[in-house]
mmCIF file of N, CA and C and ligand atoms in Angstrom:
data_model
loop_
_atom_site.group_PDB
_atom_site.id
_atom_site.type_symbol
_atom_site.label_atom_id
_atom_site.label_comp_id
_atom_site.label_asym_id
_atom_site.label_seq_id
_atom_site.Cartn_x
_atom_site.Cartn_y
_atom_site.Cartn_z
ATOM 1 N N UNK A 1 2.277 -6.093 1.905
ATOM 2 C CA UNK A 1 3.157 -7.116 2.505
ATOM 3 C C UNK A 1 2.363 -7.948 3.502
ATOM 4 N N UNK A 2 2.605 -9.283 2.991
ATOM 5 C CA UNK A 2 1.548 -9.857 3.939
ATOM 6 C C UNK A 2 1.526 -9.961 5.441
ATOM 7 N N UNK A 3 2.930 -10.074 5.786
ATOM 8 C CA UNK A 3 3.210 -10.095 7.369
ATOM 9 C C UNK A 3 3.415 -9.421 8.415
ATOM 10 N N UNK A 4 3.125 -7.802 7.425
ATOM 11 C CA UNK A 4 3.987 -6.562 7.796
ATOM 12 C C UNK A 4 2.586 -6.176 8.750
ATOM 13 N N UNK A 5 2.694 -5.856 9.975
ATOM 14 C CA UNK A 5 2.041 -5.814 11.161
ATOM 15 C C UNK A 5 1.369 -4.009 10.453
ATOM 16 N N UNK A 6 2.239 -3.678 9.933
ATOM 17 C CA UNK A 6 0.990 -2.151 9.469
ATOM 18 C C UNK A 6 0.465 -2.200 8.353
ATOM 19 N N UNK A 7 1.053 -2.953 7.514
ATOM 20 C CA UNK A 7 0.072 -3.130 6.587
ATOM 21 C C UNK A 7 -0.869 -3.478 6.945
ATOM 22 N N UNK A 8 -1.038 -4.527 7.980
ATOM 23 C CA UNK A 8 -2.274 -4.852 8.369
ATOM 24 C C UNK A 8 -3.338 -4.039 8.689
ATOM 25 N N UNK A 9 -2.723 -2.680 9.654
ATOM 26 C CA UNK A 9 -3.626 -1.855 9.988
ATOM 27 C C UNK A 9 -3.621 -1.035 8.777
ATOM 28 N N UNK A 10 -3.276 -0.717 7.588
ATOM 29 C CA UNK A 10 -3.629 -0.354 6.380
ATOM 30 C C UNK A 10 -4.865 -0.933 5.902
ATOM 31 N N UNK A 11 -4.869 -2.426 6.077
ATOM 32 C CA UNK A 11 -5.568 -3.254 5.069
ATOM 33 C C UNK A 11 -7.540 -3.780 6.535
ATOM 34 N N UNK A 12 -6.660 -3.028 7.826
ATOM 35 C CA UNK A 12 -7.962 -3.209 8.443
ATOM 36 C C UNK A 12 -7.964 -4.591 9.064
ATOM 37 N N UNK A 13 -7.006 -5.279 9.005
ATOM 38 C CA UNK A 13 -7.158 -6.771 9.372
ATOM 39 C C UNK A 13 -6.355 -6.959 11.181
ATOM 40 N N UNK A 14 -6.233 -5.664 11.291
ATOM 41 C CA UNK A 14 -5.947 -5.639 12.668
ATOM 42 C C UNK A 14 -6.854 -4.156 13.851
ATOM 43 N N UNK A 15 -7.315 -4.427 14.196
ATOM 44 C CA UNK A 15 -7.729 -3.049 14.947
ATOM 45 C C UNK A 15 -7.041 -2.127 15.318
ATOM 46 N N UNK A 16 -7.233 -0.616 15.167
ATOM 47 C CA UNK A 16 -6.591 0.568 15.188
ATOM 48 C C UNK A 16 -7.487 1.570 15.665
ATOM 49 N N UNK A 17 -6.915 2.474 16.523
ATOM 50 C CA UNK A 17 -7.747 3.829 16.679
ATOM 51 C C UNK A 17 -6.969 4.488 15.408
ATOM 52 N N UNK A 18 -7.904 4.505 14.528
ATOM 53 C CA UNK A 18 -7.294 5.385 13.773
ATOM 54 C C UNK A 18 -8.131 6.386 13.969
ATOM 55 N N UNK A 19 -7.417 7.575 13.509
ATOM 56 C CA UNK A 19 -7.762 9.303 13.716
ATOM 57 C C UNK A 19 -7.434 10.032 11.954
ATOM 58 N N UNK A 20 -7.075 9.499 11.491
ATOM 59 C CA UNK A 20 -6.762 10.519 9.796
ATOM 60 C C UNK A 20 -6.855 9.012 9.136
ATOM 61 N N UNK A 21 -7.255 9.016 7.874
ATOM 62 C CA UNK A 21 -7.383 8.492 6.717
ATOM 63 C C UNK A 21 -7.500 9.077 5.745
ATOM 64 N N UNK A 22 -6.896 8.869 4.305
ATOM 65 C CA UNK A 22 -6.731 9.284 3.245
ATOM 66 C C UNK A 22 -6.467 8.194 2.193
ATOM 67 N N UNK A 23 -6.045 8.491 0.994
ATOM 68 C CA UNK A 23 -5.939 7.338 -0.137
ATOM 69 C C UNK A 23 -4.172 7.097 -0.412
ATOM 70 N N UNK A 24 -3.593 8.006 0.949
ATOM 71 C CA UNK A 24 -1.775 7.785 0.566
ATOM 72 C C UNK A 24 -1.437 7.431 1.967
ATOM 73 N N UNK A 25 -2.304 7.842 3.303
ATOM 74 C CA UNK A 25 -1.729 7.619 4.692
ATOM 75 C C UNK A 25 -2.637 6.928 5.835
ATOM 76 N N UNK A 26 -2.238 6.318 6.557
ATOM 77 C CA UNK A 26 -3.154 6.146 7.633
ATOM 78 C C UNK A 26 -2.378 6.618 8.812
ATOM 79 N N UNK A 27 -3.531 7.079 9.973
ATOM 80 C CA UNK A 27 -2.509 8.103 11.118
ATOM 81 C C UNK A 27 -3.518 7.170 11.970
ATOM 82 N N UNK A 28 -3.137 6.314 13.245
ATOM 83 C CA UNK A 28 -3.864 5.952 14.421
ATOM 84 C C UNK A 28 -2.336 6.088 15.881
ATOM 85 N N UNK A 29 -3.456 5.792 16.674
ATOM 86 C CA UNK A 29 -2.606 5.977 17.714
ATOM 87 C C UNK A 29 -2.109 4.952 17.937
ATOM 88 N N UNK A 30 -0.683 4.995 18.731
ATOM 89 C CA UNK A 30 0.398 3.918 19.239
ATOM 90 C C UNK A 30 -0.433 3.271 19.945
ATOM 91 N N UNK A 31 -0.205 1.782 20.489
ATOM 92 C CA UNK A 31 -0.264 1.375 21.335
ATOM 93 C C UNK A 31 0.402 1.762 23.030
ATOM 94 N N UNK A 32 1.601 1.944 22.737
ATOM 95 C CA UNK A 32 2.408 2.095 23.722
ATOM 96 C C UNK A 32 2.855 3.522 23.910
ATOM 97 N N UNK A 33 1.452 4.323 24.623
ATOM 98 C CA UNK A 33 1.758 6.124 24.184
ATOM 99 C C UNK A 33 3.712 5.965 24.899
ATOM 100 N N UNK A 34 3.937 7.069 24.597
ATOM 101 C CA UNK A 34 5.434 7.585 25.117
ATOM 102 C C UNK A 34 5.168 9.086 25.694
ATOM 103 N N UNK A 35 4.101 9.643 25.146
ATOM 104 C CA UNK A 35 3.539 10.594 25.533
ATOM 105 C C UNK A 35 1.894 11.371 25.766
ATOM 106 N N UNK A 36 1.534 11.872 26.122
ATOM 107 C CA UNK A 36 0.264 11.944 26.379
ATOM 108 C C UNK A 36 -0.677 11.772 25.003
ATOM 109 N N UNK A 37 -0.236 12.508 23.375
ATOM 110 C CA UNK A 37 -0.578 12.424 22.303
ATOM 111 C C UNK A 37 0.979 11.594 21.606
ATOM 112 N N UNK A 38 0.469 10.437 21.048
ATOM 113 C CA UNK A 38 1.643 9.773 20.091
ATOM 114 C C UNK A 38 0.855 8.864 19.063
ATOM 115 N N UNK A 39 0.706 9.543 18.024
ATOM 116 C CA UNK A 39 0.413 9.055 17.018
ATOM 117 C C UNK A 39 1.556 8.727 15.872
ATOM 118 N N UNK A 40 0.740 7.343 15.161
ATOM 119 C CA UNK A 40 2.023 7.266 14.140
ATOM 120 C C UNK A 40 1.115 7.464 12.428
ATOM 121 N N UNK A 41 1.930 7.642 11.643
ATOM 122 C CA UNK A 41 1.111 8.315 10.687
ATOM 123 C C UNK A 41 2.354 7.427 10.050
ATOM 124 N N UNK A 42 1.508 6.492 8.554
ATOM 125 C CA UNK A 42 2.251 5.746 7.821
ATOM 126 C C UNK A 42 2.155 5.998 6.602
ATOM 127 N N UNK A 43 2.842 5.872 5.122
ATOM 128 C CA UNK A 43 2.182 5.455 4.542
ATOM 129 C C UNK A 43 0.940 4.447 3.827
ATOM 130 N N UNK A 44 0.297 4.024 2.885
ATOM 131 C CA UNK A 44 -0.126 3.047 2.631
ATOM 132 C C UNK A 44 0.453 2.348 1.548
ATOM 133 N N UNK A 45 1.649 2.615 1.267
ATOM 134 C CA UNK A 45 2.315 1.969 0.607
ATOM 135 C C UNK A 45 3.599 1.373 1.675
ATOM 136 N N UNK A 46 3.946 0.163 0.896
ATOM 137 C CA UNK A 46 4.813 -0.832 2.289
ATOM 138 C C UNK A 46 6.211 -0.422 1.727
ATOM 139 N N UNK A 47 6.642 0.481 2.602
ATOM 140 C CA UNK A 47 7.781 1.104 2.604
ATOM 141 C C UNK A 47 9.331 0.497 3.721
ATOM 142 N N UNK A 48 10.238 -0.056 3.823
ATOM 143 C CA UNK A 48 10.794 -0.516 4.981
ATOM 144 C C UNK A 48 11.348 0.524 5.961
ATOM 145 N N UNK A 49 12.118 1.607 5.464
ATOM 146 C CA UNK A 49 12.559 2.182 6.336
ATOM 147 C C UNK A 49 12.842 3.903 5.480
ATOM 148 N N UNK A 50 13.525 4.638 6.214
ATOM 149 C CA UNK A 50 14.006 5.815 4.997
ATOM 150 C C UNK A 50 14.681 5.415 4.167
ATOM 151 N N UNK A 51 15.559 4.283 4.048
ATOM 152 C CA UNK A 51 16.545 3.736 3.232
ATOM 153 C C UNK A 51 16.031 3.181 2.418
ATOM 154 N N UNK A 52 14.936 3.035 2.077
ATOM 155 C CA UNK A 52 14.186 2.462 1.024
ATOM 156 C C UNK A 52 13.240 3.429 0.303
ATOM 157 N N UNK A 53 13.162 4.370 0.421
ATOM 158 C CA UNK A 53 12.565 5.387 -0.036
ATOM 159 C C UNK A 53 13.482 5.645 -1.156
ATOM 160 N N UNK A 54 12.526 5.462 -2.572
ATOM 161 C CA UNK A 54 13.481 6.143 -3.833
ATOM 162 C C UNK A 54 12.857 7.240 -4.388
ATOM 163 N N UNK A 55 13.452 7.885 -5.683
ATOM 164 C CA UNK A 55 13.156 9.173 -6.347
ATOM 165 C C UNK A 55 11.667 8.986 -6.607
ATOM 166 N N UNK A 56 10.869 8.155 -6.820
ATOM 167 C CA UNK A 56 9.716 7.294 -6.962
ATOM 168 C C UNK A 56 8.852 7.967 -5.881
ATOM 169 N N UNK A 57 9.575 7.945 -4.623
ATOM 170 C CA UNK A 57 8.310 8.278 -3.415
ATOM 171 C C UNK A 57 8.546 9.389 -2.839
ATOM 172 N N UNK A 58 8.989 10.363 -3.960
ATOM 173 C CA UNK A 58 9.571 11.967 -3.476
ATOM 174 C C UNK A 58 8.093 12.816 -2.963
ATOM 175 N N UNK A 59 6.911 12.842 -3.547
ATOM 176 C CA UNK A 59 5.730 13.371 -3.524
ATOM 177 C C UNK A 59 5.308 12.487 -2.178
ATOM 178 N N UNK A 60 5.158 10.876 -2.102
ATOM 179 C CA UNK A 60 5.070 10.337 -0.847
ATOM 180 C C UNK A 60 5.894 10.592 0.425
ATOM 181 N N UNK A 61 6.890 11.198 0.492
ATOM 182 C CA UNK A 61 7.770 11.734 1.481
ATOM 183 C C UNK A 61 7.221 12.501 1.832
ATOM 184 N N UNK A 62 6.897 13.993 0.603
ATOM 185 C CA UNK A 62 6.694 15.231 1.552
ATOM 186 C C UNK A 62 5.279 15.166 1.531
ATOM 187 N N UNK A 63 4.396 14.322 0.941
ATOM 188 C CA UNK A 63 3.226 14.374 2.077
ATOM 189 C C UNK A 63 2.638 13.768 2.984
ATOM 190 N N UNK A 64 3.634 12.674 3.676
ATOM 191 C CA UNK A 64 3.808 12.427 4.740
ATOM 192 C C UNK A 64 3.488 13.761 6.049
ATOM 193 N N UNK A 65 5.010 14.330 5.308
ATOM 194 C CA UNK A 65 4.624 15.691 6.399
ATOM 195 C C UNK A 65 3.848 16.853 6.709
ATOM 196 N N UNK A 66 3.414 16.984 5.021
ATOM 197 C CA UNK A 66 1.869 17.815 4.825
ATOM 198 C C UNK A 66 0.728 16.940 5.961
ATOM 199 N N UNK A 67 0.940 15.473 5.843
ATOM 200 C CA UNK A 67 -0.095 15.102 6.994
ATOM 201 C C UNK A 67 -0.233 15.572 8.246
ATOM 202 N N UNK A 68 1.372 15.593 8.349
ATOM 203 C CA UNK A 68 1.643 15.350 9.777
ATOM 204 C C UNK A 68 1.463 16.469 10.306
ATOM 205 N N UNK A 69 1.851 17.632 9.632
ATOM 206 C CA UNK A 69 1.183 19.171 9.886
ATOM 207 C C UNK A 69 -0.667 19.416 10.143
ATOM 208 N N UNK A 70 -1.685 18.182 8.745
ATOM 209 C CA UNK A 70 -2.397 18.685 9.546
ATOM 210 C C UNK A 70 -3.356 18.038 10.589
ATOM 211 N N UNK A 71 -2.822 17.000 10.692
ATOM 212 C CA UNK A 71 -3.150 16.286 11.959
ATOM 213 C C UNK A 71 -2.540 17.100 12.935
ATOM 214 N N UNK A 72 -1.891 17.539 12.944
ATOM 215 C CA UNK A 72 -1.079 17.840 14.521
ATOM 216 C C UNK A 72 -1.921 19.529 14.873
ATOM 217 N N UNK A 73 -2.389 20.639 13.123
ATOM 218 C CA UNK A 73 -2.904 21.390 14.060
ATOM 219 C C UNK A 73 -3.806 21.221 14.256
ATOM 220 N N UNK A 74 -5.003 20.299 14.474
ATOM 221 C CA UNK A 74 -6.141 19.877 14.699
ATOM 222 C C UNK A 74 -6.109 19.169 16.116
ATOM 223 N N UNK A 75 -5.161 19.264 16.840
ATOM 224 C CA UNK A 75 -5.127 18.378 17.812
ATOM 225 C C UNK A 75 -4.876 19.664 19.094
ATOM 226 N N UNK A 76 -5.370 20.027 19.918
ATOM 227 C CA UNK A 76 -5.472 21.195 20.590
ATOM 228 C C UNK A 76 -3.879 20.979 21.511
ATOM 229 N N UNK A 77 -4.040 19.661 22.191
ATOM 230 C CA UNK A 77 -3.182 19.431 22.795
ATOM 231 C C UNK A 77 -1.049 19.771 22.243
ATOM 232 N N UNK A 78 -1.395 20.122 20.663
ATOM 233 C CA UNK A 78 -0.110 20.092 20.054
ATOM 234 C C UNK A 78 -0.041 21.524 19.838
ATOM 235 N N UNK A 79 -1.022 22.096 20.284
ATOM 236 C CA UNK A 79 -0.271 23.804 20.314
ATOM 237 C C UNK A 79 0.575 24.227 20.204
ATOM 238 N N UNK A 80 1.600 23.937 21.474
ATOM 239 C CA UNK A 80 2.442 24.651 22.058
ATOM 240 C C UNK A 80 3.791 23.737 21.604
ATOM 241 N N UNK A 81 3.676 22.888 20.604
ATOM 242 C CA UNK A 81 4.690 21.756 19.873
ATOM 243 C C UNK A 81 4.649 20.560 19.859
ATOM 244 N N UNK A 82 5.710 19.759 19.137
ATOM 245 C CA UNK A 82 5.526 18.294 18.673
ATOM 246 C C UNK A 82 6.884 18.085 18.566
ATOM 247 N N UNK A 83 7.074 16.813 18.625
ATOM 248 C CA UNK A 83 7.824 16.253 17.837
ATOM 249 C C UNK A 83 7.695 15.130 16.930
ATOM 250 N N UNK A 84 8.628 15.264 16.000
ATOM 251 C CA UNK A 84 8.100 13.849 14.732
ATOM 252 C C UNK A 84 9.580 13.305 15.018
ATOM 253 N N UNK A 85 9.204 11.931 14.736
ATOM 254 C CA UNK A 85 10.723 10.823 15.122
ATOM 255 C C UNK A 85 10.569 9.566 14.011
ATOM 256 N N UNK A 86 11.323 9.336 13.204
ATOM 257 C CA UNK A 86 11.689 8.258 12.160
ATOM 258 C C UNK A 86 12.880 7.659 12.723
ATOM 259 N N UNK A 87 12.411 6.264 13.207
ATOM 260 C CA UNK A 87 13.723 5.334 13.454
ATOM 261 C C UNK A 87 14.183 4.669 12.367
ATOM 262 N N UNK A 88 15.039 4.840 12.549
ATOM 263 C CA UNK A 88 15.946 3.810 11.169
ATOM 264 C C UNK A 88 16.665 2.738 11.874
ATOM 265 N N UNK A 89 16.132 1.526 11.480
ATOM 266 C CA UNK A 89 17.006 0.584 11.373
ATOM 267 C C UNK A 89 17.288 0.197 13.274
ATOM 268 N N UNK A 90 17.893 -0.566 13.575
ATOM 269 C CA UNK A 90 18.594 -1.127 14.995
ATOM 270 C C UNK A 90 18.821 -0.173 15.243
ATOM 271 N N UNK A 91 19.775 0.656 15.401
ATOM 272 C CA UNK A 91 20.166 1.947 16.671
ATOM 273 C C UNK A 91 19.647 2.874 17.001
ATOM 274 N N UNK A 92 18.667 3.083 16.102
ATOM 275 C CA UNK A 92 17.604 3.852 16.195
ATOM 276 C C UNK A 92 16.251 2.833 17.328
ATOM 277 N N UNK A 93 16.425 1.812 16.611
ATOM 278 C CA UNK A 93 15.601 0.840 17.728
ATOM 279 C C UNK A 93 13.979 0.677 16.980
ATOM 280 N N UNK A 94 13.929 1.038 15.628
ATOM 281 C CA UNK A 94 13.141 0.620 14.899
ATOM 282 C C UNK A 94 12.627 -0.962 15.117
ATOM 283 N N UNK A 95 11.587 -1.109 15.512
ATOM 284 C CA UNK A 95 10.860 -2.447 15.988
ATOM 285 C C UNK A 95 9.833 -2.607 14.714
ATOM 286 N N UNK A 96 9.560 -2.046 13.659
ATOM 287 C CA UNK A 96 8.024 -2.364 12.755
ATOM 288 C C UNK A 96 8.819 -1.721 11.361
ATOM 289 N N UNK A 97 9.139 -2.506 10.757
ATOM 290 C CA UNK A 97 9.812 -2.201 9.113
ATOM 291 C C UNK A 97 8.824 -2.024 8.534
ATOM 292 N N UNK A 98 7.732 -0.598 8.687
ATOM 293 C CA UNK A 98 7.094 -0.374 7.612
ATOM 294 C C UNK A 98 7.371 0.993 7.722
ATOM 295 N N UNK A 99 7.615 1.537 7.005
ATOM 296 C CA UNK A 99 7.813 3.379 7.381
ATOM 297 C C UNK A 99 6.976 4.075 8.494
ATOM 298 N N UNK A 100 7.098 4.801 9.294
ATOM 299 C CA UNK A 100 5.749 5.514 9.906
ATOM 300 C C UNK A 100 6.575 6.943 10.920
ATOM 301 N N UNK A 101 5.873 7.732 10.694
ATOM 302 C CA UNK A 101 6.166 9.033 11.634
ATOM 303 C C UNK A 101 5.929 8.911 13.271
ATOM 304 N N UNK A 102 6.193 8.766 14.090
ATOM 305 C CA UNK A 102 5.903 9.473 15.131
ATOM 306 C C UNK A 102 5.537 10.584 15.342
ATOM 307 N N UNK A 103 4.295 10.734 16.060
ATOM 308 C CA UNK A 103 3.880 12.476 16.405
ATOM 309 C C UNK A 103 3.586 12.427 18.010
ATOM 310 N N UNK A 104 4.544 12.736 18.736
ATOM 311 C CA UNK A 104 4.722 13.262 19.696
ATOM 312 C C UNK A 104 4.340 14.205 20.793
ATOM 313 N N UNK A 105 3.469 14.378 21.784
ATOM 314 C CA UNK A 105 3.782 15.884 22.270
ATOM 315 C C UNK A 105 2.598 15.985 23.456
ATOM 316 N N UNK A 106 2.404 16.560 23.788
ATOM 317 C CA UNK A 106 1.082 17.129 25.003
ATOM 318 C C UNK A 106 2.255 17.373 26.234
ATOM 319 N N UNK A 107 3.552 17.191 26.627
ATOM 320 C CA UNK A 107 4.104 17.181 27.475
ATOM 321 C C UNK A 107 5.809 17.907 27.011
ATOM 322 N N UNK A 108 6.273 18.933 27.275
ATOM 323 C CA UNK A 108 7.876 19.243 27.082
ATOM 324 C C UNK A 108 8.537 17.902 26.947
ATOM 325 N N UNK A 109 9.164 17.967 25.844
ATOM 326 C CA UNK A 109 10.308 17.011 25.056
ATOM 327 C C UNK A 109 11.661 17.563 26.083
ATOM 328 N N UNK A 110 12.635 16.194 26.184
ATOM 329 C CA UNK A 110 14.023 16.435 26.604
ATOM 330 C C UNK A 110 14.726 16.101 24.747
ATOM 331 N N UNK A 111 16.081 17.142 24.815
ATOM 332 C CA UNK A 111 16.929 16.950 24.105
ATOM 333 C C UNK A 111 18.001 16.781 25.140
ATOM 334 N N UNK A 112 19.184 15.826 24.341
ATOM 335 C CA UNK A 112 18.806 15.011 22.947
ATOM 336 C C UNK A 112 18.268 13.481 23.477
ATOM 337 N N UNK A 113 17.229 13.020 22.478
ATOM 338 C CA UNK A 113 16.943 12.386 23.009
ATOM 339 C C UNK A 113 17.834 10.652 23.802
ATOM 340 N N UNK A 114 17.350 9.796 23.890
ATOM 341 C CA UNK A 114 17.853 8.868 24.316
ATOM 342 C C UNK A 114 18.453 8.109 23.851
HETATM 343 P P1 AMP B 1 9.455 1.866 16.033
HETATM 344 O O1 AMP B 1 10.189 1.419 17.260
HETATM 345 O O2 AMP B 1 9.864 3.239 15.557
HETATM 346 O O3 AMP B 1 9.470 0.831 14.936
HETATM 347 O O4 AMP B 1 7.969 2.061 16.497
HETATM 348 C C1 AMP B 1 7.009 1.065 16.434
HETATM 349 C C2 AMP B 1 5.843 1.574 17.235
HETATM 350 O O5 AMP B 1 4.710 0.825 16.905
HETATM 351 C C3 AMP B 1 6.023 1.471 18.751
HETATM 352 O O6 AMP B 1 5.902 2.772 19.333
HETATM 353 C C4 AMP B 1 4.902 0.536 19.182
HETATM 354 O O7 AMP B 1 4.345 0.896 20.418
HETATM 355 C C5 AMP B 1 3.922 0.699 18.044
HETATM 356 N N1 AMP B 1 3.021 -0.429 17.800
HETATM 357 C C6 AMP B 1 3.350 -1.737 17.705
HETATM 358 N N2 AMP B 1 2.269 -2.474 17.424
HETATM 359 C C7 AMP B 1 1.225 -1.608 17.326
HETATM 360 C C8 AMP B 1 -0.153 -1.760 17.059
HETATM 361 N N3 AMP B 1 -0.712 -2.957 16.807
HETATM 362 N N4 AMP B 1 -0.930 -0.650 17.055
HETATM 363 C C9 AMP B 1 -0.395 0.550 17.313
HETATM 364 N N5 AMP B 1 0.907 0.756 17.549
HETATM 365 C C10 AMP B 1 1.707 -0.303 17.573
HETATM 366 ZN ZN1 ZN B 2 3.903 -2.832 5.535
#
């Protein structure tokens, strides 16, 4: 997607700390930590939201989270837990319509969140 601000960092045409690469995901860090470790881990396919996810990207779903498992135990700081966060849409407060995980953590999480 040409305008889609992660595709871009898919396609490299924007700068990223990225930390994981593969031939289905890219994982770099947020701009705007929320927490001491917050990485977002995307596909590389231009996905809009969960609501757009079909029977098609069932294998791309769950290894999303195979990623996200092993990025997170490689990260010393995620020991002791994480959290992963998918906004959907406005109320969720989704700002970037391309799919992407949040990975969360170096600091105790409040429930529920905000
Ligand atoms: P969401 O609100 O779930 O759509 O999250 C979008 C996230 O993307 C926010 O946490 C932003 O801080 C982050 N973000 C926006 N632009 C960039 C960028 N160029 N590089 C890294 N993270 C970004
Ligand atoms: Zn995209």
């Amino acid at each position: 997607m040409e305008k889609c601000l992660f595709c871009k960092v898919v396609n490299k045409q924007i700068p990223a700390k990225i930390i994981y690469e593969d031939d289905i995901v890219v994982a770099f860090e947020d701009i705007n930590p929320q927490a001491p470790v917050h990485i977002l881990l995307i596909p590389k396919k231009h996905v809009e939201t969960v609501l757009d996810l079909t029977e098609e990207d069932k294998d791309l779903a769950g290894y999303l989270f195979l990623a996200a498992g092993k990025i997170a135990r490689d990260i010393e700081a995620l020991n002791d837990g994480f959290r992963i966060v998918v906004n959907c849409k406005e109320n969720a407060g989704q700002a970037v319509f391309h799919l992407h995980l949040h990975i969360l953590g170096g600091r105790r999480m409040q429930w529920p969140p905000g």
